[in-house]
Each structure stands twice: as C-alpha cells, then as structure tokens.
PDB file of C-alpha atoms and ligand atoms in Angstrom:
ATOM      1  CA  MET C 315      20.180   2.741  10.616  1.00 70.00           C
ATOM      2  CA  PHE C 316      18.370   3.851  13.708  1.00 72.00           C
ATOM      3  CA  ASP C 317      17.580   2.160  16.965  1.00 78.00           C
ATOM      4  CA  GLU C 318      14.113   0.670  17.488  1.00 79.00           C
ATOM      5  CA  LYS C 319      13.848   2.879  20.599  1.00 82.00           C
ATOM      6  CA  GLN C 320      13.622   5.852  18.218  1.00 88.00           C
ATOM      7  CA  ILE C 321      10.346   4.509  16.790  1.00 94.00           C
ATOM      8  CA  GLU C 322       7.167   5.987  18.272  1.00 95.00           C
ATOM      9  CA  VAL C 323       3.799   4.293  17.742  1.00 97.00           C
ATOM     10  CA  MET C 324       1.603   6.338  15.404  1.00 98.00           C
ATOM     11  CA  ILE C 325      -1.202   3.803  14.771  1.00 98.00           C
ATOM     12  CA  ASP C 326      -1.419   0.787  17.029  1.00 98.00           C
ATOM     13  CA  ARG C 327      -2.229  -2.733  15.885  1.00 98.00           C
ATOM     14  CA  GLU C 328      -5.807  -2.844  17.140  1.00 98.00           C
ATOM     15  CA  THR C 329      -6.732   0.461  15.478  1.00 98.00           C
ATOM     16  CA  LEU C 330      -5.069  -0.585  12.216  1.00 98.00           C
ATOM     17  CA  GLU C 331      -6.707  -3.990  12.039  1.00 98.00           C
ATOM     18  CA  LYS C 332     -10.141  -2.635  12.937  1.00 98.00           C
ATOM     19  CA  ARG C 333      -9.897  -0.058  10.136  1.00 98.00           C
ATOM     20  CA  ILE C 334      -8.582  -2.628   7.635  1.00 98.00           C
ATOM     21  CA  ALA C 335     -11.547  -4.890   8.463  1.00 98.00           C
ATOM     22  CA  GLU C 336     -13.892  -1.941   7.769  1.00 98.00           C
ATOM     23  CA  LEU C 337     -12.230  -1.408   4.396  1.00 98.00           C
ATOM     24  CA  GLY C 338     -12.622  -5.110   3.617  1.00 98.00           C
ATOM     25  CA  ALA C 339     -16.334  -4.932   4.392  1.00 98.00           C
ATOM     26  CA  GLU C 340     -16.742  -1.824   2.219  1.00 98.00           C
ATOM     27  CA  ILE C 341     -14.860  -3.448  -0.668  1.00 98.00           C
ATOM     28  CA  SER C 342     -17.004  -6.590  -0.341  1.00 98.00           C
ATOM     29  CA  ARG C 343     -20.164  -4.487  -0.640  1.00 98.00           C
ATOM     30  CA  ASP C 344     -18.829  -2.523  -3.634  1.00 98.00           C
ATOM     31  CA  TYR C 345     -17.773  -5.654  -5.528  1.00 98.00           C
ATOM     32  CA  ALA C 346     -20.827  -7.786  -4.694  1.00 98.00           C
ATOM     33  CA  GLY C 347     -21.405 -10.330  -7.478  1.00 98.00           C
ATOM     34  CA  LYS C 348     -17.946  -9.722  -8.974  1.00 98.00           C
ATOM     35  CA  GLU C 349     -14.559 -11.356  -8.730  1.00 98.00           C
ATOM     36  CA  LEU C 350     -11.725  -9.184  -7.507  1.00 98.00           C
ATOM     37  CA  TYR C 351      -8.184  -9.295  -8.903  1.00 98.00           C
ATOM     38  CA  MET C 352      -6.033  -7.962  -6.083  1.00 98.00           C
ATOM     39  CA  ILE C 353      -2.591  -6.727  -7.072  1.00 98.00           C
ATOM     40  CA  CYS C 354      -0.209  -6.173  -4.200  1.00 98.00           C
ATOM     41  CA  VAL C 355       2.679  -3.773  -4.664  1.00 96.00           C
ATOM     42  CA  LEU C 356       5.614  -5.530  -2.998  1.00 96.00           C
ATOM     43  CA  LYS C 357       7.193  -5.527  -0.602  1.00 96.00           C
ATOM     44  CA  GLY C 358       5.485  -2.886   1.507  1.00 97.00           C
ATOM     45  CA  GLY C 359       1.908  -3.877   0.633  1.00 98.00           C
ATOM     46  CA  ALA C 360       2.283  -7.510   1.734  1.00 98.00           C
ATOM     47  CA  MET C 361       0.979  -7.244   5.289  1.00 98.00           C
ATOM     48  CA  PHE C 362      -1.914  -4.981   4.274  1.00 98.00           C
ATOM     49  CA  MET C 363      -2.784  -7.388   1.428  1.00 98.00           C
ATOM     50  CA  THR C 364      -3.071 -10.384   3.741  1.00 98.00           C
ATOM     51  CA  GLU C 365      -4.939  -8.540   6.488  1.00 98.00           C
ATOM     52  CA  LEU C 366      -7.349  -6.876   4.038  1.00 98.00           C
ATOM     53  CA  SER C 367      -8.044 -10.120   2.179  1.00 98.00           C
ATOM     54  CA  LYS C 368      -9.256 -11.786   5.375  1.00 98.00           C
ATOM     55  CA  SER C 369     -12.235  -9.407   5.516  1.00 98.00           C
ATOM     56  CA  ILE C 370     -13.161  -9.619   1.841  1.00 98.00           C
ATOM     57  CA  THR C 371     -16.044 -11.964   1.149  1.00 98.00           C
ATOM     58  CA  VAL C 372     -16.248 -11.823  -2.682  1.00 98.00           C
ATOM     59  CA  PRO C 373     -14.076 -14.235  -4.719  1.00 98.00           C
ATOM     60  CA  VAL C 374     -10.492 -13.001  -4.886  1.00 98.00           C
ATOM     61  CA  LEU C 375      -7.424 -13.634  -7.027  1.00 98.00           C
ATOM     62  CA  TRP C 376      -3.974 -12.536  -5.890  1.00 98.00           C
ATOM     63  CA  ASP C 377      -1.096 -11.222  -7.956  1.00 98.00           C
ATOM     64  CA  PHE C 378       2.062  -9.348  -7.032  1.00 98.00           C
ATOM     65  CA  MET C 379       4.174  -6.685  -8.661  1.00 98.00           C
ATOM     66  CA  VAL C 380       7.481  -5.144  -7.714  1.00 96.00           C
ATOM     67  CA  LEU C 381       8.038  -1.535  -8.720  1.00 94.00           C
ATOM     68  CA  SER C 382      11.029   0.687  -8.189  1.00 81.00           C
ATOM     69  CA  SER C 383      11.043   2.039  -4.665  1.00 56.00           C
ATOM     70  CA  TYR C 384      12.858   4.311  -2.265  1.00 50.00           C
ATOM     71  CA  GLY C 385      15.914   2.090  -1.786  1.00 45.00           C
ATOM     72  CA  ASN C 386      17.611   3.335   1.349  1.00 42.00           C
ATOM     73  CA  ASP C 387      16.642   6.959   0.930  1.00 47.00           C
ATOM     74  CA  LEU C 388      13.973   8.837   2.802  1.00 50.00           C
ATOM     75  CA  ILE C 389      12.854  10.637  -0.355  1.00 52.00           C
ATOM     76  CA  SER C 390      11.389   9.340  -3.611  1.00 53.00           C
ATOM     77  CA  SER C 391      13.588   9.133  -6.716  1.00 55.00           C
ATOM     78  CA  GLY C 392      10.673  10.176  -8.947  1.00 62.00           C
ATOM     79  CA  GLU C 393      11.151   7.336 -11.404  1.00 75.00           C
ATOM     80  CA  VAL C 394       8.977   4.238 -11.590  1.00 86.00           C
ATOM     81  CA  SER C 395       9.918   0.988 -13.294  1.00 90.00           C
ATOM     82  CA  ILE C 396       8.580  -2.587 -13.171  1.00 94.00           C
ATOM     83  CA  LYS C 397      10.919  -5.091 -11.553  1.00 94.00           C
ATOM     84  CA  LYS C 398       8.381  -7.947 -11.370  1.00 96.00           C
ATOM     85  CA  ASN C 399       5.315  -8.013 -13.577  1.00 97.00           C
ATOM     86  CA  LEU C 400       1.946  -9.757 -13.217  1.00 98.00           C
ATOM     87  CA  ASP C 401       1.726 -13.543 -13.376  1.00 97.00           C
ATOM     88  CA  GLY C 402      -1.785 -13.586 -14.869  1.00 92.00           C
ATOM     89  CA  SER C 403      -3.814 -11.749 -17.503  1.00 96.00           C
ATOM     90  CA  ILE C 404      -6.029  -8.934 -16.190  1.00 98.00           C
ATOM     91  CA  ASP C 405      -8.029  -8.613 -19.394  1.00 97.00           C
ATOM     92  CA  GLY C 406     -11.647  -7.906 -18.373  1.00 98.00           C
ATOM     93  CA  LYS C 407     -10.823  -8.192 -14.647  1.00 98.00           C
ATOM     94  CA  HIS C 408     -11.843  -5.897 -11.812  1.00 98.00           C
ATOM     95  CA  VAL C 409      -8.477  -4.896 -10.436  1.00 98.00           C
ATOM     96  CA  LEU C 410      -7.780  -3.576  -6.958  1.00 98.00           C
ATOM     97  CA  ILE C 411      -4.273  -2.215  -6.419  1.00 98.00           C
ATOM     98  CA  VAL C 412      -3.195  -2.822  -2.829  1.00 98.00           C
ATOM     99  CA  GLU C 413      -0.527  -0.366  -1.714  1.00 98.00           C
ATOM    100  CA  ASP C 414       1.137   0.415   1.602  1.00 98.00           C
ATOM    101  CA  ILE C 415       1.311   4.196   1.309  1.00 97.00           C
ATOM    102  CA  VAL C 416       0.647   6.930  -1.249  1.00 97.00           C
ATOM    103  CA  ASP C 417       3.211   9.680  -1.081  1.00 95.00           C
ATOM    104  CA  THR C 418       3.947  11.727  -4.226  1.00 93.00           C
ATOM    105  CA  GLY C 419       1.435   9.573  -6.156  1.00 94.00           C
ATOM    106  CA  ARG C 420       3.952   8.763  -8.894  1.00 92.00           C
ATOM    107  CA  THR C 421       3.888   5.003  -8.310  1.00 93.00           C
ATOM    108  CA  LEU C 422       0.114   4.689  -8.427  1.00 95.00           C
ATOM    109  CA  CYS C 423      -0.361   7.132 -11.290  1.00 93.00           C
ATOM    110  CA  PHE C 424       2.031   5.029 -13.342  1.00 93.00           C
ATOM    111  CA  LEU C 425       0.552   1.710 -12.229  1.00 96.00           C
ATOM    112  CA  SER C 426      -3.126   2.502 -12.680  1.00 96.00           C
ATOM    113  CA  GLU C 427      -2.504   3.769 -16.225  1.00 95.00           C
ATOM    114  CA  TYR C 428      -0.400   0.699 -16.984  1.00 95.00           C
ATOM    115  CA  LEU C 429      -3.109  -1.688 -15.738  1.00 97.00           C
ATOM    116  CA  MET C 430      -5.888   0.054 -17.686  1.00 96.00           C
ATOM    117  CA  LYS C 431      -3.773  -0.342 -20.837  1.00 97.00           C
ATOM    118  CA  LYS C 432      -3.523  -4.071 -20.060  1.00 97.00           C
ATOM    119  CA  GLY C 433      -7.301  -4.320 -20.545  1.00 96.00           C
ATOM    120  CA  ALA C 434      -8.649  -4.322 -16.969  1.00 98.00           C
ATOM    121  CA  ALA C 435     -12.431  -3.782 -16.776  1.00 98.00           C
ATOM    122  CA  SER C 436     -11.826  -1.450 -13.817  1.00 98.00           C
ATOM    123  CA  VAL C 437      -8.903  -0.345 -11.688  1.00 98.00           C
ATOM    124  CA  LYS C 438      -9.324   0.903  -8.134  1.00 98.00           C
ATOM    125  CA  ILE C 439      -6.803   1.682  -5.428  1.00 98.00           C
ATOM    126  CA  ALA C 440      -6.722   0.634  -1.784  1.00 98.00           C
ATOM    127  CA  THR C 441      -3.984   2.117   0.372  1.00 98.00           C
ATOM    128  CA  MET C 442      -3.298   1.535   4.030  1.00 98.00           C
ATOM    129  CA  LEU C 443      -1.867   5.043   4.464  1.00 98.00           C
ATOM    130  CA  ASP C 444      -1.983   8.308   2.568  1.00 98.00           C
ATOM    131  CA  LYS C 445       0.180  11.407   2.913  1.00 97.00           C
ATOM    132  CA  PRO C 446      -1.980  13.884   0.947  1.00 97.00           C
ATOM    133  CA  SER C 447       0.300  16.854   1.728  1.00 96.00           C
ATOM    134  CA  ARG C 448       3.115  15.197  -0.266  1.00 95.00           C
ATOM    135  CA  ARG C 449       1.159  14.696  -3.515  1.00 95.00           C
ATOM    136  CA  VAL C 450       2.943  15.753  -6.711  1.00 94.00           C
ATOM    137  CA  VAL C 451       0.841  13.780  -9.208  1.00 93.00           C
ATOM    138  CA  PRO C 452      -2.955  13.538  -8.763  1.00 93.00           C
ATOM    139  CA  VAL C 453      -4.302  10.037  -8.046  1.00 95.00           C
ATOM    140  CA  LYS C 454      -7.823   8.933  -7.191  1.00 96.00           C
ATOM    141  CA  VAL C 455      -7.557   6.724  -4.131  1.00 98.00           C
ATOM    142  CA  ASP C 456     -10.744   4.695  -3.616  1.00 98.00           C
ATOM    143  CA  TYR C 457     -10.076   3.129  -0.209  1.00 98.00           C
ATOM    144  CA  THR C 458      -7.823   4.756   2.395  1.00 98.00           C
ATOM    145  CA  GLY C 459      -7.007   3.303   5.800  1.00 98.00           C
ATOM    146  CA  PHE C 460      -5.560   6.448   7.381  1.00 98.00           C
ATOM    147  CA  SER C 461      -4.430   9.869   6.163  1.00 98.00           C
ATOM    148  CA  ILE C 462      -1.269  10.877   7.991  1.00 98.00           C
ATOM    149  CA  GLU C 463       1.013  13.898   8.323  1.00 96.00           C
ATOM    150  CA  ASP C 464       4.283  14.093   6.437  1.00 95.00           C
ATOM    151  CA  GLU C 465       6.298  11.742   8.662  1.00 94.00           C
ATOM    152  CA  PHE C 466       8.502   8.883   7.539  1.00 94.00           C
ATOM    153  CA  VAL C 467       6.766   5.761   8.827  1.00 97.00           C
ATOM    154  CA  VAL C 468       7.758   2.122   9.255  1.00 97.00           C
ATOM    155  CA  GLY C 469       6.051  -1.106  10.288  1.00 98.00           C
ATOM    156  CA  TYR C 470       3.134  -3.196   9.053  1.00 98.00           C
ATOM    157  CA  GLY C 471       5.059  -3.909   5.835  1.00 98.00           C
ATOM    158  CA  LEU C 472       6.826  -0.558   5.566  1.00 98.00           C
ATOM    159  CA  ASP C 473      10.582  -0.544   5.854  1.00 96.00           C
ATOM    160  CA  TYR C 474      13.600   1.560   6.453  1.00 93.00           C
ATOM    161  CA  ALA C 475      16.537  -0.068   4.619  1.00 92.00           C
ATOM    162  CA  GLN C 476      14.512  -3.338   4.547  1.00 94.00           C
ATOM    163  CA  ARG C 477      14.129  -3.360   8.354  1.00 94.00           C
ATOM    164  CA  TYR C 478      11.067  -3.010  10.621  1.00 96.00           C
ATOM    165  CA  ARG C 479       8.519  -4.467   8.150  1.00 97.00           C
ATOM    166  CA  ASN C 480       7.423  -6.954  10.802  1.00 97.00           C
ATOM    167  CA  LEU C 481       6.369  -4.372  13.402  1.00 97.00           C
ATOM    168  CA  PRO C 482       2.634  -4.944  14.021  1.00 98.00           C
ATOM    169  CA  TYR C 483       1.965  -1.182  14.192  1.00 98.00           C
ATOM    170  CA  ILE C 484       2.756   1.970  12.206  1.00 98.00           C
ATOM    171  CA  GLY C 485       5.587   3.890  13.782  1.00 97.00           C
ATOM    172  CA  TYR C 486       7.364   7.097  12.951  1.00 95.00           C
ATOM    173  CA  VAL C 487      11.007   7.811  13.389  1.00 86.00           C
ATOM    174  CA  LYS C 488      12.096  10.397  15.927  1.00 81.00           C
ATOM    175  CA  MET C 489      15.160  11.866  14.204  1.00 72.00           C
TER     176      MET C 489
HETATM  177  P1  LIG B 392       5.035   7.560  -4.283  1.00 87.12           P
HETATM  178  O1  LIG B 392       5.276   7.006  -5.642  1.00 87.12           O
HETATM  179  O2  LIG B 392       3.600   7.765  -3.942  1.00 87.12           O
HETATM  180  O3  LIG B 392       5.870   8.776  -4.014  1.00 87.12           O
HETATM  181  O4  LIG B 392       5.686   6.538  -3.282  1.00 87.12           O
HETATM  182  C1  LIG B 392       5.070   5.422  -2.819  1.00 87.12           C
HETATM  183  C2  LIG B 392       6.110   4.507  -2.204  1.00 87.12           C
HETATM  184  O5  LIG B 392       7.104   5.239  -1.483  1.00 87.12           O
HETATM  185  C3  LIG B 392       5.474   3.613  -1.186  1.00 87.12           C
HETATM  186  O6  LIG B 392       4.971   2.436  -1.764  1.00 87.12           O
HETATM  187  C4  LIG B 392       6.616   3.346  -0.239  1.00 87.12           C
HETATM  188  O7  LIG B 392       7.392   2.269  -0.719  1.00 87.12           O
HETATM  189  C5  LIG B 392       7.461   4.592  -0.299  1.00 87.12           C
HETATM  190  N1  LIG B 392       7.167   5.486   0.844  1.00 87.12           N
HETATM  191  C6  LIG B 392       6.532   6.676   0.809  1.00 87.12           C
HETATM  192  N2  LIG B 392       6.443   7.212   2.038  1.00 87.12           N
HETATM  193  C7  LIG B 392       7.019   6.313   2.869  1.00 87.12           C
HETATM  194  C8  LIG B 392       7.207   6.289   4.299  1.00 87.12           C
HETATM  195  O8  LIG B 392       6.851   7.177   5.078  1.00 87.12           O
HETATM  196  N3  LIG B 392       7.823   5.173   4.791  1.00 87.12           N
HETATM  197  C9  LIG B 392       8.259   4.161   4.009  1.00 87.12           C
HETATM  198  N4  LIG B 392       8.829   3.125   4.605  1.00 87.12           N
HETATM  199  N5  LIG B 392       8.092   4.153   2.668  1.00 87.12           N
HETATM  200  C10 LIG B 392       7.474   5.219   2.116  1.00 87.12           C
END
C-alpha cells in the first residue's frame, strides 16, 4: 500500500470528462439509428461506463462482466477467465465493450473473440486509457480516451489493491 500523497495527477477531472463527452458524441454519431449493447468490464470500467453513457444519445442497454484481473500485482498474469458472465443475450446486438485501460491487450483480445462467438452483430471497443507501448497481443481499439506512457495509474475506476477507484482523476504512483 502506498500513501495518497505519492499519487500525482496525470489527467485531471475536467480534461477526462470533456474527452469522455467527445467520445460519447462520436459513438452516438456512429451508432445513429441503432441500439447499443454496452458491456462494462468490472470493476475498473464502472466510472467510465457511467460517465460515457451520459453523453450517448442512441438507445442503450447495459450489461456487466467480471474477468480475471491483476489482483494486487502491478503486472498482468497473462491469463484471462470469466468470473461473471453476461445477464442478457447479445445475439444480433451491436456490442460496445467499455474498458478502463488496455495494457497487454490480452483481456480485450479474449473478450472480443468471445463476444463475436456469442453471435453479436458487431463488437467494438471503447477504452478510457491505452498504453500502446505495453501491447503483447494486437487489438483494434475503436474509441480511446487517452494514450498514456507506461505508468501504473489509479483513479476514475482504476485501483491499486482495490483502493483509489473513487479518485475523480487519473493519477500515477511515484514509487
Ligand atoms: P491487459 O489484459 O490489457 O493486459 O490488462 C487490462 C487490465 O489490466 C485492465 O482492465 C486493468 O484492470 C489492468 N491494468 C493495466 N494497466 C493498469 C494500470 O496502470 N493501473 C491499474 N490500476 N490497472 C491496470
């Protein structure tokens, strides 16, 4: 555990929310005339999901999945498994995966393939943050809030050992 004083602001609240609203407007244009099935990857994607949804003007359905995550480590385990699956059928639906951050790409590579196999009409990805320099598996990200350097970040849904999710900004840890 580290002290909150060790967290430096990387992206402040105003900048984040302005960019998320832009993404919402772009998504609304792209899905005009369609219904969107938004799938949030818990827990980290929760704050982005709610903020993004507020700027989306097409009809929206919400669902939530829990996938294996970092646990308390600062590095990815490399394995992905489903801990909580979808509540509804996505057969014929236009699916938007809503993720906090893309790192190695393993989670989203696994999830987008899984959702296509479940019969989705389309599967796109919206991520609040992207760390392109960390990619191990290629993934096509359709909507990106911010590309960032390889720093471990917390806040706006992102945790360290389940803490700091409530911070209204993205911060990085000064080790
Ligand atoms: P990937 O499968 O792309 O390697 O990992 C994606 C997941 O790793 C994210 O959903 C997030 O849970 C976790 N993750 C990756 N980078 C960070 C980071 O800088 N901070 C936090 N809190 N989680 C991260």
